[in-house]
Short mmCIF file of C-alpha atoms in Angstrom, two decimals:
data_model
loop_
_atom_site.label_atom_id
_atom_site.label_comp_id
_atom_site.label_asym_id
_atom_site.label_seq_id
_atom_site.Cartn_x
_atom_site.Cartn_y
_atom_site.Cartn_z
CA UNK A 1 5.07 -9.57 -14.43
CA UNK A 2 7.07 -12.62 -15.52
CA UNK A 3 10.54 -12.98 -14.03
CA UNK A 4 13.16 -15.51 -15.04
CA UNK A 5 15.11 -17.34 -12.34
CA UNK A 6 17.72 -14.54 -12.28
CA UNK A 7 15.18 -11.81 -11.58
CA UNK A 8 15.05 -10.39 -15.12
CA UNK A 9 11.62 -9.06 -16.09
CA UNK A 10 10.58 -10.88 -19.26
CA UNK A 11 6.98 -9.87 -19.83
CA UNK A 12 4.38 -7.52 -18.36
CA UNK A 13 0.61 -7.63 -18.73
CA UNK A 14 -1.92 -5.41 -17.00
CA UNK A 15 -5.63 -4.71 -16.87
CA UNK A 16 -6.91 -1.47 -15.30
CA UNK A 17 -9.47 -1.76 -12.50
CA UNK A 18 -11.74 1.18 -11.73
CA UNK A 19 -12.56 2.27 -8.19
CA UNK A 20 -16.14 3.50 -7.83
CA UNK A 21 -16.72 6.30 -5.32
CA UNK A 22 -20.00 7.84 -4.19
CA UNK A 23 -20.17 9.86 -1.01
CA UNK A 24 -18.17 8.00 1.64
CA UNK A 25 -18.40 4.69 -0.26
CA UNK A 26 -15.50 3.41 -2.33
CA UNK A 27 -15.86 0.04 -4.07
CA UNK A 28 -14.37 -2.36 -6.60
CA UNK A 29 -16.26 -4.86 -8.73
CA UNK A 30 -14.73 -8.29 -7.92
CA UNK A 31 -15.68 -9.40 -11.43
CA UNK A 32 -13.11 -6.96 -12.82
CA UNK A 33 -10.42 -8.59 -10.70
CA UNK A 34 -11.41 -12.07 -11.83
CA UNK A 35 -11.49 -11.10 -15.49
CA UNK A 36 -8.21 -9.23 -15.11
CA UNK A 37 -6.53 -12.20 -13.43
CA UNK A 38 -7.62 -14.47 -16.26
CA UNK A 39 -6.46 -12.04 -18.95
CA UNK A 40 -2.99 -11.46 -17.51
CA UNK A 41 -2.59 -15.18 -16.83
CA UNK A 42 -3.44 -16.00 -20.44
CA UNK A 43 -1.05 -13.30 -21.66
CA UNK A 44 1.80 -14.69 -19.56
CA UNK A 45 1.05 -18.29 -20.49
CA UNK A 46 1.05 -17.33 -24.20
CA UNK A 47 4.43 -15.61 -23.81
CA UNK A 48 5.85 -18.68 -22.08
CA UNK A 49 4.64 -20.99 -24.83
CA UNK A 50 5.99 -18.76 -27.60
CA UNK A 51 9.38 -18.44 -25.90
CA UNK A 52 9.66 -22.14 -25.04
CA UNK A 53 9.72 -21.56 -21.29
CA UNK A 54 7.91 -23.23 -18.41
CA UNK A 55 6.29 -21.77 -15.30
CA UNK A 56 7.65 -22.57 -11.83
CA UNK A 57 5.07 -20.75 -9.70
CA UNK A 58 2.53 -17.97 -9.39
CA UNK A 59 3.25 -15.37 -6.69
CA UNK A 60 0.72 -12.83 -5.46
CA UNK A 61 0.95 -9.46 -3.77
CA UNK A 62 -1.85 -6.94 -3.42
CA UNK A 63 -3.11 -3.76 -1.88
CA UNK A 64 -4.36 -4.44 1.62
CA UNK A 65 -7.45 -4.00 3.82
CA UNK A 66 -10.26 -4.18 1.23
CA UNK A 67 -13.03 -6.64 2.19
CA UNK A 68 -15.37 -8.91 0.24
CA UNK A 69 -18.07 -11.22 1.63
CA UNK A 70 -18.26 -14.51 -0.29
CA UNK A 71 -20.32 -17.68 0.00
CA UNK A 72 -18.93 -21.17 0.55
CA UNK A 73 -18.21 -21.55 -3.17
CA UNK A 74 -16.24 -18.28 -3.17
CA UNK A 75 -18.95 -16.40 -5.10
CA UNK A 76 -18.92 -12.68 -4.18
CA UNK A 77 -22.02 -11.45 -2.35
CA UNK A 78 -21.26 -7.75 -2.90
CA UNK A 79 -18.55 -5.42 -4.21
CA UNK A 80 -15.25 -4.93 -2.40
CA UNK A 81 -15.23 -2.19 0.25
CA UNK A 82 -11.83 -0.66 -0.51
CA UNK A 83 -9.25 0.69 1.91
CA UNK A 84 -10.39 4.16 0.76
CA UNK A 85 -13.96 3.54 1.93
CA UNK A 86 -15.00 5.91 4.76
CA UNK A 87 -18.37 4.43 5.77
CA UNK A 88 -16.85 2.98 8.95
CA UNK A 89 -15.22 6.26 10.07
CA UNK A 90 -17.71 6.94 12.88
CA UNK A 91 -17.42 3.34 14.10
CA UNK A 92 -13.62 3.65 14.07
CA UNK A 93 -13.85 6.79 16.22
CA UNK A 94 -16.15 5.00 18.63
CA UNK A 95 -13.85 1.98 18.91
CA UNK A 96 -10.88 4.26 19.56
CA UNK A 97 -12.83 6.21 22.18
CA UNK A 98 -13.57 3.00 24.07
CA UNK A 99 -10.65 0.67 23.32
CA UNK A 100 -7.89 2.64 21.57
CA UNK A 101 -4.98 1.56 23.75
CA UNK A 102 -6.03 -2.10 23.84
CA UNK A 103 -6.43 -2.15 20.07
CA UNK A 104 -3.10 -0.44 19.43
CA UNK A 105 -1.10 -2.55 21.89
CA UNK A 106 -2.38 -5.72 20.25
CA UNK A 107 -2.85 -4.88 16.57
CA UNK A 108 -0.04 -2.31 16.30
CA UNK A 109 -2.43 0.30 14.91
CA UNK A 110 -5.51 2.13 16.11
CA UNK A 111 -8.92 1.63 14.54
CA UNK A 112 -9.28 3.30 11.15
CA UNK A 113 -11.70 2.97 8.23
CA UNK A 114 -8.61 2.05 6.19
CA UNK A 115 -8.44 -1.27 8.04
CA UNK A 116 -10.65 -4.33 7.59
CA UNK A 117 -11.99 -4.61 11.15
CA UNK A 118 -14.14 -1.43 11.23
CA UNK A 119 -15.44 -2.23 7.74
CA UNK A 120 -16.50 -5.72 8.85
CA UNK A 121 -18.15 -4.19 11.93
CA UNK A 122 -19.97 -1.73 9.67
CA UNK A 123 -21.10 -4.64 7.50
CA UNK A 124 -22.39 -6.56 10.53
CA UNK A 125 -24.33 -3.55 11.83
CA UNK A 126 -25.62 -2.11 8.54
CA UNK A 127 -25.89 -5.20 6.31
CA UNK A 128 -26.65 -7.91 8.90
CA UNK A 129 -28.18 -10.29 6.36
CA UNK A 130 -25.12 -9.99 4.15
CA UNK A 131 -22.81 -10.57 7.12
CA UNK A 132 -24.86 -13.64 8.12
CA UNK A 133 -24.77 -15.11 4.60
CA UNK A 134 -21.02 -14.61 4.25
CA UNK A 135 -19.07 -17.83 4.61
CA UNK A 136 -15.85 -15.80 4.57
CA UNK A 137 -15.00 -12.10 4.50
CA UNK A 138 -11.76 -11.84 2.55
CA UNK A 139 -9.42 -9.34 0.92
CA UNK A 140 -8.34 -8.87 -2.68
CA UNK A 141 -5.30 -11.11 -2.20
CA UNK A 142 -7.39 -13.81 -0.56
CA UNK A 143 -9.95 -13.70 -3.39
CA UNK A 144 -7.28 -14.08 -6.07
CA UNK A 145 -5.64 -16.92 -4.17
CA UNK A 146 -9.02 -18.64 -3.89
CA UNK A 147 -9.64 -18.30 -7.62
CA UNK A 148 -6.33 -20.07 -8.28
CA UNK A 149 -6.33 -22.71 -5.54
CA UNK A 150 -9.83 -23.08 -4.09
CA UNK A 151 -8.39 -22.34 -0.63
CA UNK A 152 -9.48 -19.54 1.72
CA UNK A 153 -6.08 -18.39 2.99
CA UNK A 154 -4.22 -15.18 3.69
CA UNK A 155 -0.86 -14.38 5.27
CA UNK A 156 0.30 -12.42 8.31
CA UNK A 157 1.27 -9.30 6.36
CA UNK A 158 -2.37 -8.95 5.29
CA UNK A 159 -3.59 -10.09 8.69
CA UNK A 160 -1.66 -7.25 10.29
CA UNK A 161 -3.68 -4.80 8.17
CA UNK A 162 -7.04 -6.08 9.33
CA UNK A 163 -6.72 -4.75 12.89
CA UNK A 164 -7.67 -8.25 14.12
CA UNK A 165 -4.24 -9.87 14.42
CA UNK A 166 -1.84 -9.85 17.35
CA UNK A 167 1.17 -8.31 15.63
CA UNK A 168 3.58 -9.84 18.16
CA UNK A 169 2.47 -13.46 17.75
CA UNK A 170 1.21 -13.15 14.13
CA UNK A 171 -2.05 -14.91 15.00
CA UNK A 172 -5.70 -13.86 15.05
CA UNK A 173 -6.50 -12.16 18.37
CA UNK A 174 -9.52 -13.54 20.22
CA UNK A 175 -9.62 -10.32 22.26
CA UNK A 176 -9.83 -8.07 19.21
CA UNK A 177 -12.40 -10.33 17.54
CA UNK A 178 -14.50 -10.08 20.70
CA UNK A 179 -14.19 -6.28 20.84
CA UNK A 180 -15.41 -5.96 17.25
CA UNK A 181 -17.97 -8.75 17.57
CA UNK A 182 -16.55 -10.57 14.54
CA UNK A 183 -16.77 -14.35 14.13
CA UNK A 184 -13.32 -15.89 13.73
CA UNK A 185 -14.60 -18.57 11.35
CA UNK A 186 -15.45 -15.84 8.82
CA UNK A 187 -11.74 -15.05 8.40
CA UNK A 188 -9.36 -16.85 6.07
CA UNK A 189 -6.76 -19.22 7.47
CA UNK A 190 -3.60 -17.35 8.44
CA UNK A 191 -0.28 -18.42 6.84
CA UNK A 192 3.27 -17.23 7.17
CA UNK A 193 4.29 -14.73 4.47
CA UNK A 194 6.20 -16.21 1.54
CA UNK A 195 4.54 -19.58 1.84
CA UNK A 196 2.57 -22.01 -0.30
CA UNK A 197 -1.10 -21.05 -0.50
CA UNK A 198 -2.01 -24.07 -2.60
CA UNK A 199 -1.74 -25.25 -6.19
CA UNK A 200 -3.52 -24.30 -9.39
CA UNK A 201 -6.81 -26.17 -9.69
CA UNK A 202 -8.14 -27.89 -12.77
CA UNK A 203 -10.84 -25.21 -13.03
CA UNK A 204 -8.34 -22.32 -13.07
CA UNK A 205 -6.16 -24.25 -15.51
CA UNK A 206 -9.09 -24.59 -17.91
CA UNK A 207 -9.72 -20.83 -17.74
CA UNK A 208 -6.12 -19.77 -18.27
CA UNK A 209 -3.99 -22.58 -19.58
CA UNK A 210 -1.75 -22.34 -16.51
CA UNK A 211 -0.75 -25.97 -15.76
CA UNK A 212 -2.77 -27.68 -13.05
CA UNK A 213 -0.68 -28.22 -9.91
CA UNK A 214 1.48 -25.11 -10.38
CA UNK A 215 2.48 -23.82 -6.90
CA UNK A 216 0.78 -20.60 -5.80
CA UNK A 217 2.72 -18.41 -3.35
CA UNK A 218 1.33 -15.70 -1.07
CA UNK A 219 4.27 -13.29 -1.08
CA UNK A 220 2.89 -10.58 1.21
CA UNK A 221 1.26 -7.16 1.21
CA UNK A 222 2.22 -4.56 -1.36
CA UNK A 223 4.07 -2.24 1.02
CA UNK A 224 5.89 -5.07 2.79
CA UNK A 225 6.96 -6.50 -0.58
CA UNK A 226 8.09 -3.04 -1.67
CA UNK A 227 10.32 -2.78 1.40
CA UNK A 228 11.85 -6.15 0.49
CA UNK A 229 12.26 -5.12 -3.16
CA UNK A 230 14.10 -1.99 -2.02
CA UNK A 231 16.58 -4.18 -0.12
CA UNK A 232 15.72 -2.82 3.34
CA UNK A 233 16.70 -5.30 6.07
CA UNK A 234 18.60 -3.56 8.87
CA UNK A 235 17.11 -1.70 11.83
CA UNK A 236 16.46 1.86 10.74
CA UNK A 237 16.61 1.20 7.00
CA UNK A 238 13.89 3.45 5.58
CA UNK A 239 12.10 3.88 2.28
CA UNK A 240 9.20 5.77 0.74
CA UNK A 241 6.74 4.17 -1.66
CA UNK A 242 4.45 6.57 -3.51
CA UNK A 243 1.39 4.84 -4.90
CA UNK A 244 -2.21 5.92 -4.39
CA UNK A 245 -1.01 6.93 -0.92
CA UNK A 246 2.55 7.50 0.30
CA UNK A 247 4.08 5.05 2.76
CA UNK A 248 7.20 5.87 4.75
CA UNK A 249 8.48 2.59 6.18
CA UNK A 250 11.32 1.67 8.52
CA UNK A 251 12.63 -1.74 9.57
CA UNK A 252 12.78 -2.94 13.16
CA UNK A 253 13.92 -6.31 14.52
CA UNK A 254 11.44 -6.19 17.42
CA UNK A 255 7.80 -5.19 17.79
CA UNK A 256 8.17 -1.45 18.43
CA UNK A 257 5.09 0.45 19.60
CA UNK A 258 4.64 4.22 19.45
CA UNK A 259 3.53 5.61 22.84
CA UNK A 260 1.52 8.26 21.00
CA UNK A 261 -0.03 5.60 18.72
CA UNK A 262 0.72 7.56 15.52
CA UNK A 263 2.65 4.88 13.61
CA UNK A 264 1.41 1.51 12.37
CA UNK A 265 3.36 -1.64 13.19
CA UNK A 266 3.08 -4.28 10.44
CA UNK A 267 4.20 -7.85 10.04
CA UNK A 268 7.11 -8.11 7.62
CA UNK A 269 7.62 -10.62 4.83
CA UNK A 270 11.03 -11.39 6.40
CA UNK A 271 10.96 -13.55 9.56
CA UNK A 272 12.14 -11.73 12.68
CA UNK A 273 11.43 -8.30 11.22
CA UNK A 274 8.59 -5.81 11.52
CA UNK A 275 7.77 -2.74 9.44
CA UNK A 276 6.96 0.60 11.06
CA UNK A 277 4.72 2.47 8.66
CA UNK A 278 3.92 6.17 8.78
CA UNK A 279 1.48 6.67 5.95
CA UNK A 280 -0.29 9.50 4.22
CA UNK A 281 -3.60 8.69 2.61
CA UNK A 282 -3.00 10.64 -0.59
CA UNK A 283 -0.23 10.76 -3.17
CA UNK A 284 -0.92 9.53 -6.67
CA UNK A 285 -4.63 10.11 -6.14
CA UNK A 286 -3.95 13.83 -5.50
CA UNK A 287 -1.71 14.05 -8.55
CA UNK A 288 -4.48 12.42 -10.61
CA UNK A 289 -7.09 14.83 -9.19
CA UNK A 290 -4.93 17.91 -9.87
CA UNK A 291 -4.15 16.66 -13.35
CA UNK A 292 -7.82 16.09 -14.22
CA UNK A 293 -9.00 19.31 -12.58
CA UNK A 294 -6.33 21.79 -13.68
CA UNK A 295 -4.35 20.31 -16.54
CA UNK A 296 -6.76 18.30 -18.70
CA UNK A 297 -7.19 19.39 -22.30
CA UNK A 298 -8.87 18.00 -25.36
CA UNK A 299 -6.43 15.09 -25.31
CA UNK A 300 -7.03 14.27 -21.64
CA UNK A 301 -4.77 14.79 -18.60
CA UNK A 302 -1.14 15.77 -19.03
CA UNK A 303 1.64 13.26 -18.51
CA UNK A 304 3.71 13.30 -15.32
CA UNK A 305 6.52 14.87 -17.35
CA UNK A 306 4.28 17.72 -18.48
CA UNK A 307 3.01 18.25 -14.94
CA UNK A 308 6.61 18.34 -13.72
CA UNK A 309 7.46 20.93 -16.40
CA UNK A 310 4.58 23.12 -15.20
CA UNK A 311 5.81 22.81 -11.60
CA UNK A 312 9.35 23.73 -12.65
CA UNK A 313 8.08 27.13 -13.84
CA UNK A 314 7.34 27.91 -10.21
CA UNK A 315 10.02 27.99 -7.51
CA UNK A 316 10.57 26.65 -3.99
CA UNK A 317 7.62 27.77 -1.90
CA UNK A 318 5.36 27.91 -5.00
CA UNK A 319 5.28 31.72 -4.86
CA UNK A 320 3.56 31.60 -1.49
CA UNK A 321 0.89 29.05 -2.44
CA UNK A 322 0.43 26.26 0.11
CA UNK A 323 -1.51 23.04 -0.35
CA UNK A 324 -2.77 20.71 2.35
CA UNK A 325 -3.18 17.56 0.23
CA UNK A 326 -5.61 15.73 2.52
CA UNK A 327 -8.28 15.05 -0.09
CA UNK A 328 -8.88 11.57 1.38
CA UNK A 329 -8.31 12.49 5.03
CA UNK A 330 -5.14 12.93 7.07
CA UNK A 331 -2.88 10.02 7.92
CA UNK A 332 0.10 9.96 10.27
CA UNK A 333 0.44 11.58 12.76
CA UNK A 334 -3.06 13.05 13.18
CA UNK A 335 -5.29 10.32 11.68
CA UNK A 336 -8.25 12.53 10.87
CA UNK A 337 -10.62 10.76 8.50
CA UNK A 338 -12.65 13.92 8.01
CA UNK A 339 -9.77 16.24 7.08
CA UNK A 340 -9.98 17.82 3.66
CA UNK A 341 -7.57 19.48 1.26
CA UNK A 342 -6.81 23.20 1.07
CA UNK A 343 -5.11 25.61 -1.32
CA UNK A 344 -4.14 28.69 0.70
CA UNK A 345 -2.90 32.13 -0.35
CA UNK A 346 -4.22 32.16 -3.91
CA UNK A 347 -3.77 35.53 -5.65
CA UNK A 348 -4.28 36.99 -9.09
CA UNK A 349 -0.62 36.29 -9.76
CA UNK A 350 -0.95 32.56 -8.94
CA UNK A 351 -0.18 30.36 -11.94
CA UNK A 352 -1.01 26.80 -12.91
CA UNK A 353 2.64 25.98 -12.27
CA UNK A 354 2.28 27.27 -8.71
CA UNK A 355 -0.62 24.83 -8.16
CA UNK A 356 1.50 21.95 -9.50
CA UNK A 357 4.50 22.94 -7.36
CA UNK A 358 2.34 23.43 -4.25
CA UNK A 359 0.89 19.95 -4.76
CA UNK A 360 4.36 18.37 -4.89
CA UNK A 361 5.49 20.36 -1.86
CA UNK A 362 2.33 19.55 0.09
CA UNK A 363 2.77 15.80 -0.46
CA UNK A 364 6.50 15.97 0.32
CA UNK A 365 5.78 17.96 3.48
CA UNK A 366 3.54 15.21 4.84
CA UNK A 367 6.16 12.59 3.96
CA UNK A 368 8.78 14.66 5.82
CA UNK A 369 6.44 14.83 8.81
CA UNK A 370 6.18 11.01 8.74
CA UNK A 371 9.99 10.74 8.68
CA UNK A 372 10.20 13.01 11.72
CA UNK A 373 7.78 10.81 13.63
CA UNK A 374 9.74 7.66 12.76
CA UNK A 375 12.99 9.31 13.91
CA UNK A 376 11.43 9.72 17.34
CA UNK A 377 11.07 5.95 17.58
CA UNK A 378 14.36 4.65 16.18
CA UNK A 379 17.52 5.95 14.49
CA UNK A 380 16.98 6.01 10.73
CA UNK A 381 19.64 5.32 8.13
CA UNK A 382 21.46 8.25 6.51
CA UNK A 383 19.52 7.96 3.26
CA UNK A 384 15.97 7.36 2.09
CA UNK A 385 15.01 4.93 -0.65
CA UNK A 386 12.37 6.24 -3.11
CA UNK A 387 10.06 4.23 -5.33
CA UNK A 388 6.61 4.49 -6.90
CA UNK A 389 5.00 6.38 -9.74
CA UNK A 390 5.33 9.95 -8.47
CA UNK A 391 9.04 9.47 -7.70
CA UNK A 392 9.64 9.47 -11.47
CA UNK A 393 9.44 13.25 -11.03
CA UNK A 394 12.94 14.58 -10.32
CA UNK A 395 11.42 17.76 -8.89
CA UNK A 396 9.45 15.70 -6.38
CA UNK A 397 12.51 13.66 -5.41
CA UNK A 398 14.56 16.83 -4.87
CA UNK A 399 11.77 18.34 -2.79
CA UNK A 400 11.68 15.22 -0.57
CA UNK A 401 15.46 15.47 -0.04
CA UNK A 402 15.18 19.18 0.76
CA UNK A 403 12.15 18.70 3.04
CA UNK A 404 13.70 15.84 5.02
CA UNK A 405 17.29 17.10 4.94
CA UNK A 406 18.42 13.56 4.02
CA UNK A 407 19.81 12.23 0.70
CA UNK A 408 17.10 10.50 -1.32
CA UNK A 409 18.03 7.54 -3.55
CA UNK A 410 15.63 6.62 -6.34
CA UNK A 411 15.29 2.91 -7.08
CA UNK A 412 16.33 2.11 -10.64
CA UNK A 413 13.38 -0.23 -11.11
CA UNK A 414 10.20 1.21 -9.61
CA UNK A 415 8.49 -2.20 -9.61
CA UNK A 416 9.84 -2.86 -6.12
CA UNK A 417 6.60 -4.47 -4.96
CA UNK A 418 6.74 -7.05 -7.77
CA UNK A 419 10.47 -7.57 -7.17
CA UNK A 420 9.79 -8.18 -3.48
CA UNK A 421 7.05 -10.66 -4.34
CA UNK A 422 9.47 -12.48 -6.68
CA UNK A 423 12.16 -12.62 -3.96
CA UNK A 424 9.61 -13.97 -1.47
CA UNK A 425 8.48 -16.63 -3.94
CA UNK A 426 12.08 -17.65 -4.63
CA UNK A 427 12.58 -18.19 -0.90
CA UNK A 428 9.27 -20.06 -0.60
CA UNK A 429 10.53 -22.42 -3.32
CA UNK A 430 13.76 -22.93 -1.30
CA UNK A 431 15.94 -21.45 -4.01
CA UNK A 432 17.89 -19.45 -1.41
CA UNK A 433 18.86 -19.93 2.21
CA UNK A 434 17.71 -16.49 3.36
CA UNK A 435 15.92 -13.39 2.16
CA UNK A 436 19.16 -11.41 2.40
CA UNK A 437 20.94 -13.90 0.15
CA UNK A 438 18.09 -13.86 -2.35
CA UNK A 439 18.02 -10.07 -2.40
CA UNK A 440 21.80 -9.85 -2.88
CA UNK A 441 21.71 -12.25 -5.82
CA UNK A 442 18.46 -11.17 -7.49
CA UNK A 443 18.66 -7.39 -7.09
CA UNK A 444 22.26 -6.35 -6.38
CA UNK A 445 22.96 -2.64 -5.77
CA UNK A 446 23.38 -0.68 -9.03
CA UNK A 447 26.83 0.49 -10.07
CA UNK A 448 25.55 4.06 -10.08
CA UNK A 449 22.76 5.39 -7.86
CA UNK A 450 20.44 8.27 -8.65
CA UNK A 451 20.94 10.38 -5.53
CA UNK A 452 19.24 13.67 -4.69
CA UNK A 453 21.21 15.64 -2.09
CA UNK A 454 19.42 18.15 0.13
CA UNK A 455 20.08 21.84 -0.50
CA UNK A 456 20.65 23.47 2.93
CA UNK A 457 19.08 26.78 1.87
CA UNK A 458 15.94 25.07 0.57
CA UNK A 459 15.79 22.85 3.65
CA UNK A 460 15.82 25.97 5.84
CA UNK A 461 13.15 27.62 3.66
CA UNK A 462 10.85 24.60 3.85
CA UNK A 463 11.25 24.40 7.61
CA UNK A 464 10.22 28.05 7.93
CA UNK A 465 7.17 27.37 5.74
CA UNK A 466 6.35 24.23 7.73
CA UNK A 467 6.51 26.15 11.00
CA UNK A 468 4.25 28.83 9.54
CA UNK A 469 1.63 26.19 8.61
#
């Protein structure tokens, strides 16, 4: 996405990337990312030339915790193991059995196959030759930054999602590296979020036409950038981002650890802030599965609008149908990698609309559970910010408000992750004195908000259903 200096989106280019799953493996082809980066860069450069504009900087944000072994020249030695990959689940359980409290009190999160550290351990134990050959083991963000700059760097927001960083000091932890048996020199150099990762090389300029020497900014992880793009700064400010998974995040001005170790503590893009994250592992992926499985016709899956229309034919409680949407395992608070999804109480009277409604209610129920956990740790604000693809469904937004009992405010522009990355880059280029100032200028509050108020009767109904589950 191209932004002008005032934060207006001028141009968008995208290339789809397919995740390959087989059994517990889930992988990306790094070649697709490289080709996609080149294509979108060329598209943006062409737009700039045709509109008579120049480029100030490239800013990157990305999904987190996928790993890729590369050689010294940055050539991939395998596919990415994605954050969805479950091959390290047994190793994660073993690390938690032996070192759970030490890991959590340092990294801010317990071991999980979502994170990089168990995946690297799995690689070392099951692909020892590949681990030995790897000059660096990097994430998607790090790989894209390398393609642009030739530097092996990452930032603390991504480091906090490896399970190898001390979340208090924002530095690699020698203790955690020792526990996992991972060589520190195989990790990328750790930078502050919203900082210069390098400049565009002559080689990348030849591939894309992006001018050599253009600054390249590492803005931060996707969820941390989304929090920034939603304008969440104060202690207790909370928002929900629904992407492939759903992430309920709250701001804290100090490293805040959960005694029950249910909630992840992440580095923030903003200095002096941390992000408490109570995540569910499924959201858009469940919608996509339901769409393909139940609502696909000759013309392919239905649109979100059509799916919402089907759900609207059912009512609160989905006529008694309940879904546990844990198709990719259970996140906060249980963290069960082997959990699976369930439709319960199917009868001859059950309709397709009931399945659609039960899916929305099942996802919203897990989000509400995450909000409850966060409220145990700090006072949350009196409203929830909503963003992400599935929040385009008004039914889903109303269900979240009813499930949580708190007003839900939908962001006008759902590209909050890209907006956050742009704000971070603007600060990295010293355009503003603080992140708060940049946010106030570049994404001021809208004159009218789209607010979904909880219905007390529905809130009571959902609580009865939740207790029955």
